[in-house]
Coordinates of N, CA and C in Angstrom, one line a residue:
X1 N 11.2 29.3 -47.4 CA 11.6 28.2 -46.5 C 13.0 27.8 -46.8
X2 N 13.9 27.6 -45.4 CA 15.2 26.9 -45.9 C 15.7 25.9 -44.9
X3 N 16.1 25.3 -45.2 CA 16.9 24.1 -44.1 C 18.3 24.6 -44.2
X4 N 18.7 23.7 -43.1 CA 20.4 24.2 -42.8 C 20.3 23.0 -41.9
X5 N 21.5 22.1 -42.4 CA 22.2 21.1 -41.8 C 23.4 21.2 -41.9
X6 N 23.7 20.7 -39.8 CA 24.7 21.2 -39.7 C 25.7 19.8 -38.8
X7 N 26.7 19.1 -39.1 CA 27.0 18.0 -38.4 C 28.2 18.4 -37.5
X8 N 28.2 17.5 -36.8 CA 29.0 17.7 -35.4 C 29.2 16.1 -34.5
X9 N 29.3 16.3 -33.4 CA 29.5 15.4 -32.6 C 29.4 15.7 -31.3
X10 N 28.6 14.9 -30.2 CA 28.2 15.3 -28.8 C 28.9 14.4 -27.8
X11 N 28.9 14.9 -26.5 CA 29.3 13.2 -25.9 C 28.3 13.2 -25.1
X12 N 28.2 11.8 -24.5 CA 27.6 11.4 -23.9 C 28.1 10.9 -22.5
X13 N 27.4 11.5 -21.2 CA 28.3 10.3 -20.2 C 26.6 10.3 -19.5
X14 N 27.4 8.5 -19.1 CA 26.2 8.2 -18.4 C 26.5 8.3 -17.2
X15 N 25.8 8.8 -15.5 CA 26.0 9.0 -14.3 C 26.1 7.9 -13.8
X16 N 26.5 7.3 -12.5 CA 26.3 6.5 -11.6 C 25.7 7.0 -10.4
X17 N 24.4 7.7 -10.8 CA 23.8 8.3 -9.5 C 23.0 6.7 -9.2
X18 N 22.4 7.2 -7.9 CA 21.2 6.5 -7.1 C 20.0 5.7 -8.3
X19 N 20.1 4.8 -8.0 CA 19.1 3.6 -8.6 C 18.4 3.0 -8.0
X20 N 17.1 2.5 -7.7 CA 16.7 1.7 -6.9 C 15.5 0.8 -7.9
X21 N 15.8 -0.3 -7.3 CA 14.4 -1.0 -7.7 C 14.2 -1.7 -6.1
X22 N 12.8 -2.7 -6.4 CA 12.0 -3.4 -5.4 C 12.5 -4.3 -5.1
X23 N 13.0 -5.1 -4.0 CA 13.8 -6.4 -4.1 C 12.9 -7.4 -3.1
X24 N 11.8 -7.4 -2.6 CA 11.2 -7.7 -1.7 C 10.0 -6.7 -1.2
X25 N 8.7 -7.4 -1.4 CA 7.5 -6.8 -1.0 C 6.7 -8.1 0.1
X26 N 6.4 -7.6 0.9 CA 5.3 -8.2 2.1 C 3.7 -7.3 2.1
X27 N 3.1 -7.6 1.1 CA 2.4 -6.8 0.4 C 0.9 -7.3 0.2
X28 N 0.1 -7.9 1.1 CA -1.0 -8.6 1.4 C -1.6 -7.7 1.6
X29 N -3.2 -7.1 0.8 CA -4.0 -7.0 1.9 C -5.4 -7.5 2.0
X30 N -6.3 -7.2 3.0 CA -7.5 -8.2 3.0 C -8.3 -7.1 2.5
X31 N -9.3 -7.2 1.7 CA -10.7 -6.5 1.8 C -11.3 -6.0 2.7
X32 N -11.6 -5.1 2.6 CA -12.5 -4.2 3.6 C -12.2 -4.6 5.4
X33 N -10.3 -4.4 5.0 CA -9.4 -3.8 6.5 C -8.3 -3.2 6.2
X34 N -8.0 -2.9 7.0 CA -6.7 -2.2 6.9 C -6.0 -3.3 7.1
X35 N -4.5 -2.8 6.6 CA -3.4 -3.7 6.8 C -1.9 -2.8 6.5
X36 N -0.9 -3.4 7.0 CA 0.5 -3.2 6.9 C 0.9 -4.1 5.4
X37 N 1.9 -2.9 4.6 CA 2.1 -3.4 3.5 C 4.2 -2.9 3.5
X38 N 4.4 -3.9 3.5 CA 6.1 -3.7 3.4 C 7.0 -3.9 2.3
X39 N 7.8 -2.7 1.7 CA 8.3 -2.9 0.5 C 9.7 -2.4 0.7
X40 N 10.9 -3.8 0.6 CA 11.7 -3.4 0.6 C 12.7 -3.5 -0.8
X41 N 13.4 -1.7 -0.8 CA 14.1 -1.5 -2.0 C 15.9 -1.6 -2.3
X42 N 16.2 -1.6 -3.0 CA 18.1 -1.5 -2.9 C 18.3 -0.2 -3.7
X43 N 19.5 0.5 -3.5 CA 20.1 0.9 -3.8 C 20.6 0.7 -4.7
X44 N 20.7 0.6 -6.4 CA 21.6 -0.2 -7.1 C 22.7 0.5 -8.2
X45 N 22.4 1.6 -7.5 CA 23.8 2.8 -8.2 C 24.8 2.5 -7.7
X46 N 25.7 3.5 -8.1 CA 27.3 3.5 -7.3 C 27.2 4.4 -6.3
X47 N 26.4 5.6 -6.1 CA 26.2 6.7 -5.4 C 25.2 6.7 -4.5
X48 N 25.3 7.3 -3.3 CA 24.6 7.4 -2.1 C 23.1 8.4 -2.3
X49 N 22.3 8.2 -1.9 CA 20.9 8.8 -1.7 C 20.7 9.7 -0.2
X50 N 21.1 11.0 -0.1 CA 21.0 11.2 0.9 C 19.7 11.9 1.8
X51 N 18.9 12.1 2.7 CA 17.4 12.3 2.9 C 16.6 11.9 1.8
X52 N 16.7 10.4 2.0 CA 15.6 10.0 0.6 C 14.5 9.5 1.4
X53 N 13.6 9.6 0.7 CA 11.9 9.2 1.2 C 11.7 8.4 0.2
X54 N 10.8 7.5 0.3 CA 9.8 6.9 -1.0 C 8.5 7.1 -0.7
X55 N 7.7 7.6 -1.9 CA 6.8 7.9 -2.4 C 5.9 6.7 -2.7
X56 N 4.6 6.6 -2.3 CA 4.0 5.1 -3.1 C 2.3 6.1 -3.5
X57 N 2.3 5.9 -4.2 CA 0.9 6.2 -5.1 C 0.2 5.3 -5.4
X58 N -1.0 5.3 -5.0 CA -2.6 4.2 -5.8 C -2.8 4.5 -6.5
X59 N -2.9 3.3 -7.7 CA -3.1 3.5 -9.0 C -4.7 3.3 -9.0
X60 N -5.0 3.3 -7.9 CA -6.6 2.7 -7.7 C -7.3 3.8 -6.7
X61 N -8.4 3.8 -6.5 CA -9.8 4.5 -5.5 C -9.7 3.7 -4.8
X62 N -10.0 1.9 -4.8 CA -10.1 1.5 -4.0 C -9.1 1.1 -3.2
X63 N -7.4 1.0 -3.1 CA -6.8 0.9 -2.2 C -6.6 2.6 -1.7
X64 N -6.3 2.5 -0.5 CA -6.4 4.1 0.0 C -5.2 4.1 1.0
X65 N -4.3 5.4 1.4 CA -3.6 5.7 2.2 C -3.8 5.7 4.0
X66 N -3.5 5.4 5.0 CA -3.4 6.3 6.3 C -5.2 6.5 6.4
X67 N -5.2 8.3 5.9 CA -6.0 8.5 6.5 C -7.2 8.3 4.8
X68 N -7.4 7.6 4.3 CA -7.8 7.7 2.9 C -7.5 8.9 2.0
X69 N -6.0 8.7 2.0 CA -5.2 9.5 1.1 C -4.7 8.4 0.1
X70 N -4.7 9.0 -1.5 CA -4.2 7.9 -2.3 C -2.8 8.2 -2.5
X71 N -2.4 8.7 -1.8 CA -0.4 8.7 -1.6 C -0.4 8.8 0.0
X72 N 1.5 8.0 -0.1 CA 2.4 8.2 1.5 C 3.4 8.3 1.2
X73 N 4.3 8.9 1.6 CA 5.3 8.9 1.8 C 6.4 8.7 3.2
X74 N 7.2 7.7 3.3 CA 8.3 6.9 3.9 C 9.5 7.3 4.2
X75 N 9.9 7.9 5.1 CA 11.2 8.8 5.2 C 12.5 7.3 5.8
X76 N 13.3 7.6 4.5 CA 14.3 6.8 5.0 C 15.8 7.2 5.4
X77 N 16.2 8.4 5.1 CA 17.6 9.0 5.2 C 17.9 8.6 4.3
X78 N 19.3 8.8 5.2 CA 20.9 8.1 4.2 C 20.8 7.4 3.7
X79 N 20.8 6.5 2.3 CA 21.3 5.5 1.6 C 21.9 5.1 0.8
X80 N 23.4 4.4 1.6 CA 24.6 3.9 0.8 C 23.7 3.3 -1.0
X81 N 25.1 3.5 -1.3 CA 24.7 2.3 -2.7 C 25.2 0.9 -2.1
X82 N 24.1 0.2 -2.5 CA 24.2 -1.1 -2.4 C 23.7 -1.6 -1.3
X83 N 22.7 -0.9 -0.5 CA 21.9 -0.9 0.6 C 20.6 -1.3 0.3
X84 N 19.8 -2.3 1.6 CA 18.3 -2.1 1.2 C 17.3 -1.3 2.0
X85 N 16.7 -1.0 2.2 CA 15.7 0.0 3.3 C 14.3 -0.8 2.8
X86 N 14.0 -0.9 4.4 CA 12.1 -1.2 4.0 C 11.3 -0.2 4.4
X87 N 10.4 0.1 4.0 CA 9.2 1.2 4.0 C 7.8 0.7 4.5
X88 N 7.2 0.6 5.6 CA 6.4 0.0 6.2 C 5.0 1.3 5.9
X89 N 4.4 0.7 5.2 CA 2.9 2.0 4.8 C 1.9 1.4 5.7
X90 N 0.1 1.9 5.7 CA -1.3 1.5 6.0 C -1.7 1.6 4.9
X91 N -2.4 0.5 4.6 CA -3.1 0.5 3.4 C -4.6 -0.3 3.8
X92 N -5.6 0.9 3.0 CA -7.0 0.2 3.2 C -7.7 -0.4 1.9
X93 N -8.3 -1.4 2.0 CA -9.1 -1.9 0.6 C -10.2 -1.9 1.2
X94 N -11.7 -1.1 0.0 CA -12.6 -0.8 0.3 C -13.1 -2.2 0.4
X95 N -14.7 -2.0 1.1 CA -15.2 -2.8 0.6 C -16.3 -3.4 -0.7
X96 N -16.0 -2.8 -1.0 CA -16.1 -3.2 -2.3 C -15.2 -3.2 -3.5
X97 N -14.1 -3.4 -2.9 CA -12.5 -3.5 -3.9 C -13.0 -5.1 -4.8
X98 N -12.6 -5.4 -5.8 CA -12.5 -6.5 -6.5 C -10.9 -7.4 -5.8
X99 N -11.1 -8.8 -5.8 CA -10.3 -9.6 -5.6 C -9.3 -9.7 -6.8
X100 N -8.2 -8.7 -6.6 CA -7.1 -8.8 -7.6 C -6.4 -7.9 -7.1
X101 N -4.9 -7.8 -7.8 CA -4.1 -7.3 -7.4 C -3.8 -5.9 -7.7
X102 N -3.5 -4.9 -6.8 CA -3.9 -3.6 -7.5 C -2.2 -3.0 -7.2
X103 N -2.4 -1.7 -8.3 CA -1.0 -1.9 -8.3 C -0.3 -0.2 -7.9
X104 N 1.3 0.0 -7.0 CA 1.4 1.1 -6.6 C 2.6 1.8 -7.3
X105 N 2.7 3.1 -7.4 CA 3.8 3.5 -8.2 C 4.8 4.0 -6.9
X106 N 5.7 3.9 -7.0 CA 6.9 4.6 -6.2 C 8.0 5.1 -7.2
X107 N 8.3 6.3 -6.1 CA 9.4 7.4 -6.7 C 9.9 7.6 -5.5
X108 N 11.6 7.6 -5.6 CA 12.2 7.9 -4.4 C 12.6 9.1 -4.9
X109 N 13.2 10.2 -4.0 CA 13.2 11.6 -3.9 C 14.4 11.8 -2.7
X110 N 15.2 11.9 -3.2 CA 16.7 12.1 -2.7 C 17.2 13.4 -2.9
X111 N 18.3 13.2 -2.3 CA 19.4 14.8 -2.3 C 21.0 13.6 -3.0
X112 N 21.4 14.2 -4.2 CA 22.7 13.7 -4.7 C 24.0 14.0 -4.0
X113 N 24.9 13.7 -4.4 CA 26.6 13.8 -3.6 C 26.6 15.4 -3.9
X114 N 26.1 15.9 -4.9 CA 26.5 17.0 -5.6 C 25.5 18.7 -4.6
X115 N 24.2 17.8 -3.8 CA 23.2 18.2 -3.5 C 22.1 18.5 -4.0
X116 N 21.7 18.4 -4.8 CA 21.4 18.4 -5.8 C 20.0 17.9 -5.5
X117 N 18.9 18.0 -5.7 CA 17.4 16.9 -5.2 C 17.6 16.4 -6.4
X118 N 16.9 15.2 -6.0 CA 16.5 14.0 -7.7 C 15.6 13.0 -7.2
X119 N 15.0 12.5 -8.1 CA 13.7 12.0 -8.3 C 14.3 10.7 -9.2
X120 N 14.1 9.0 -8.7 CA 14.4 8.7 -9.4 C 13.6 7.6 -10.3
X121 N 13.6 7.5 -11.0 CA 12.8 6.8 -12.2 C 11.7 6.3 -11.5
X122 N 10.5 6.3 -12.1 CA 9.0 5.3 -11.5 C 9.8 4.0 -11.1
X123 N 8.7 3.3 -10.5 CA 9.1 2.1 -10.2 C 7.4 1.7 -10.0
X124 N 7.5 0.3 -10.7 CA 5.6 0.0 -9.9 C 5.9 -1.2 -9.1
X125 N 4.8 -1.4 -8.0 CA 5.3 -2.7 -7.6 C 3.2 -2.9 -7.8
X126 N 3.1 -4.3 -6.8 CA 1.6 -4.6 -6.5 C 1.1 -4.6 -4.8
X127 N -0.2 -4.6 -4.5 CA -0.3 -5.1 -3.5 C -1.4 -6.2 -3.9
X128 N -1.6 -7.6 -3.4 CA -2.2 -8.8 -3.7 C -3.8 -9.1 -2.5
X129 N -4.4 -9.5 -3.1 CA -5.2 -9.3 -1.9 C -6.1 -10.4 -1.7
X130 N -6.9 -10.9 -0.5 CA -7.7 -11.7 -0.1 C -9.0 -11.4 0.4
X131 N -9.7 -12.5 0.8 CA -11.1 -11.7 0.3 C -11.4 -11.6 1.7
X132 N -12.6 -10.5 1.6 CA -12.9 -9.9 2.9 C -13.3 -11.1 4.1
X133 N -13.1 -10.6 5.4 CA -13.4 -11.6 6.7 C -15.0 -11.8 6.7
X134 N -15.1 -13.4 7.1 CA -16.7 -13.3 6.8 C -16.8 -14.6 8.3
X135 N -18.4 -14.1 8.3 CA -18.6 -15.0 9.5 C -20.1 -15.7 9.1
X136 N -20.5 -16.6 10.1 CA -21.7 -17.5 9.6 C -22.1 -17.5 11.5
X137 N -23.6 -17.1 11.7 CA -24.0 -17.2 12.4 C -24.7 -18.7 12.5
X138 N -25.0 -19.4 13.0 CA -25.7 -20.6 13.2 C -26.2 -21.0 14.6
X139 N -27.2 -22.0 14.4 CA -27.9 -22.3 16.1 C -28.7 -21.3 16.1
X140 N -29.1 -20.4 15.8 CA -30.0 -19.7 16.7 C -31.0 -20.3 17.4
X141 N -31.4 -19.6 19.0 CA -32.4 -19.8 19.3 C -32.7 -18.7 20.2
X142 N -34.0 -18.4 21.0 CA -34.5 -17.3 21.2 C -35.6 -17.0 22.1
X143 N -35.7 -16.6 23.3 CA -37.0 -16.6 24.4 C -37.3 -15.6 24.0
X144 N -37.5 -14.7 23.4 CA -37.8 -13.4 23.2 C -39.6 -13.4 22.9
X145 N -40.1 -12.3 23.7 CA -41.5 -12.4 23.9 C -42.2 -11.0 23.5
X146 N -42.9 -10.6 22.8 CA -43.2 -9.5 23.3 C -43.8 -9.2 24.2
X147 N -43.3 -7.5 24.8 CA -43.5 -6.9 25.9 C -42.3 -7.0 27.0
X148 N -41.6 -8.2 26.4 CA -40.4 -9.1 27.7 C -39.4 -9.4 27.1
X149 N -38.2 -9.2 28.1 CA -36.9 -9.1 27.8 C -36.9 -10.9 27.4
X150 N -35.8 -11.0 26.9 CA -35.4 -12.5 26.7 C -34.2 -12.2 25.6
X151 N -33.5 -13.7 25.5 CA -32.0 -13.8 25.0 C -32.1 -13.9 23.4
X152 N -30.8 -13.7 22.7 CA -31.1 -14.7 21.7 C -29.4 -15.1 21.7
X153 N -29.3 -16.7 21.5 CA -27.9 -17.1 21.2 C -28.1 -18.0 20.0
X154 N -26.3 -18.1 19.8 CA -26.2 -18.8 18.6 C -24.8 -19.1 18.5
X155 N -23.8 -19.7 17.6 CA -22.7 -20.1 17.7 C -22.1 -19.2 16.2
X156 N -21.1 -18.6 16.4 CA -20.3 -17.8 15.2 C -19.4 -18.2 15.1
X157 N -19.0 -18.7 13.8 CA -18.2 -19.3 13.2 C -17.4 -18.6 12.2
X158 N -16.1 -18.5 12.3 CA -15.2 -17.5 11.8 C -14.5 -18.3 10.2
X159 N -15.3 -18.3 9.3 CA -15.2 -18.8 7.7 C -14.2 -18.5 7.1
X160 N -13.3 -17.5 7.5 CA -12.3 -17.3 7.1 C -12.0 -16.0 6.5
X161 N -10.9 -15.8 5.6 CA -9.9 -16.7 5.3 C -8.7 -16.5 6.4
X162 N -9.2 -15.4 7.5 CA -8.0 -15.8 8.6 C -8.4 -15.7 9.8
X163 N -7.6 -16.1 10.7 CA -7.7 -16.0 11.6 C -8.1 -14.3 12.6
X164 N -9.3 -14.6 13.6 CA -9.8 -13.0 14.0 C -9.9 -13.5 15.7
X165 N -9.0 -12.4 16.2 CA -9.1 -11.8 17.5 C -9.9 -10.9 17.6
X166 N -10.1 -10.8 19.3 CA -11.3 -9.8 19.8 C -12.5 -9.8 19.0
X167 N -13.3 -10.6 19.0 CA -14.4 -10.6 18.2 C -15.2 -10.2 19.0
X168 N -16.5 -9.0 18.5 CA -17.2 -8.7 19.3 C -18.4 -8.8 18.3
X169 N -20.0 -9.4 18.5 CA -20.7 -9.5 18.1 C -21.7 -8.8 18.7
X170 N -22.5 -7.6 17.6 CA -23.8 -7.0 18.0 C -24.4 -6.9 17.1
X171 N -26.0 -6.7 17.7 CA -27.0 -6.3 16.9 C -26.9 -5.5 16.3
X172 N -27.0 -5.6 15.1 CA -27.1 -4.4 14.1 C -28.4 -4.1 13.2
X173 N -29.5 -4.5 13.7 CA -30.9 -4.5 13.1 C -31.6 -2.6 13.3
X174 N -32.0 -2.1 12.2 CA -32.4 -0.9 12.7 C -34.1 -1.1 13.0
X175 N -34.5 -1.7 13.6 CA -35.8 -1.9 13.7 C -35.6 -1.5 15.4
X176 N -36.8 -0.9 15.5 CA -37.1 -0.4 17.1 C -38.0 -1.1 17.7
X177 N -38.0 -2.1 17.5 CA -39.3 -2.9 18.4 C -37.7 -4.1 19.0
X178 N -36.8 -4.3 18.8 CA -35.9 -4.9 19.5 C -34.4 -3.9 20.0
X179 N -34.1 -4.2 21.5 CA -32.8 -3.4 21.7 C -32.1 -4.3 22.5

């Protein structure tokens, strides 16, 4: 066995490529729906990003992409330094997602001054969430006879936590003695 040490001196330069972090997220989503999740990033190099996309990855099963894919990617072009760009995704939470915040990784993926592709550092951000849409039937009442048609009403009451358009209420009983 032998060693060999040998000293010297290296340099170092640091680049002013493309930097980005998160400077703003709109990043809600509900339980067991889809929703729009908006993450806007800057630029914070000295150097421009040119055909950059961002990349967002679930760090989770239960939040899901589009078509329940756990990645998307956001095509943004050109981006000066010192710019912000928003990236508007679909994101679904199952239902059976837990009430908490799950969290997504992004990588932006650019072409340099030099042309050069580059990938630049992770970045995590979150998405925050609220609890699934729930409703409360109440009032029933009911002429229903057997052998014979008859109604059944009641009053539905939309519990929250937001507000719901186009509401359409059906039976959903798999029993065959009622249709």
């Amino acid at each position: 066995d032998r060693t060999r040490t040998r000293e010297g001196s290296i340099t170092v330069e640091v680049t002013e490529d493309a930097r980005f972090v998160v400077v703003d997220t709109d990043a809600t989503a509900q339980i067991g729906d889809e929703n729009d999740v908006s993450l806007t990033l800057r630029n914070t190099g000295a150097d421009p990003a040119r055909d950059a996309s961002v990349d967002a990855e679930s760090q989770s099963d239960a939040l899901t992409f589009d078509s329940d894919g756990s990645s998307s990617t956001g095509f943004v072009g050109d981006w000066p330094a010192g710019e912000t760009r928003t990236v508007n995704y679909s994101v679904t939470l199952s239902d059976d997602a837990a009430l908490r915040g799950y969290a997504l990784g992004l990588d932006v993926d650019y072409t340099d001054t030099d042309g050069i592709s580059r990938t630049s550092e992770p970045i995590t951000t979150g998405v925050q969430t609220i609890e699934e849409q729930s409703f409360a039937f109440d009032g029933v009442d009911s002429t229903l006879r057997v052998g014979e048609d008859g109604t059944v009403t009641g009053t539905v009451t939309n519990t929250g936590p937001r507000p719901a358009s186009n509401v359409v209420v059906r039976y959903t009983d798999d029993a065959s003695t009622v249709t």
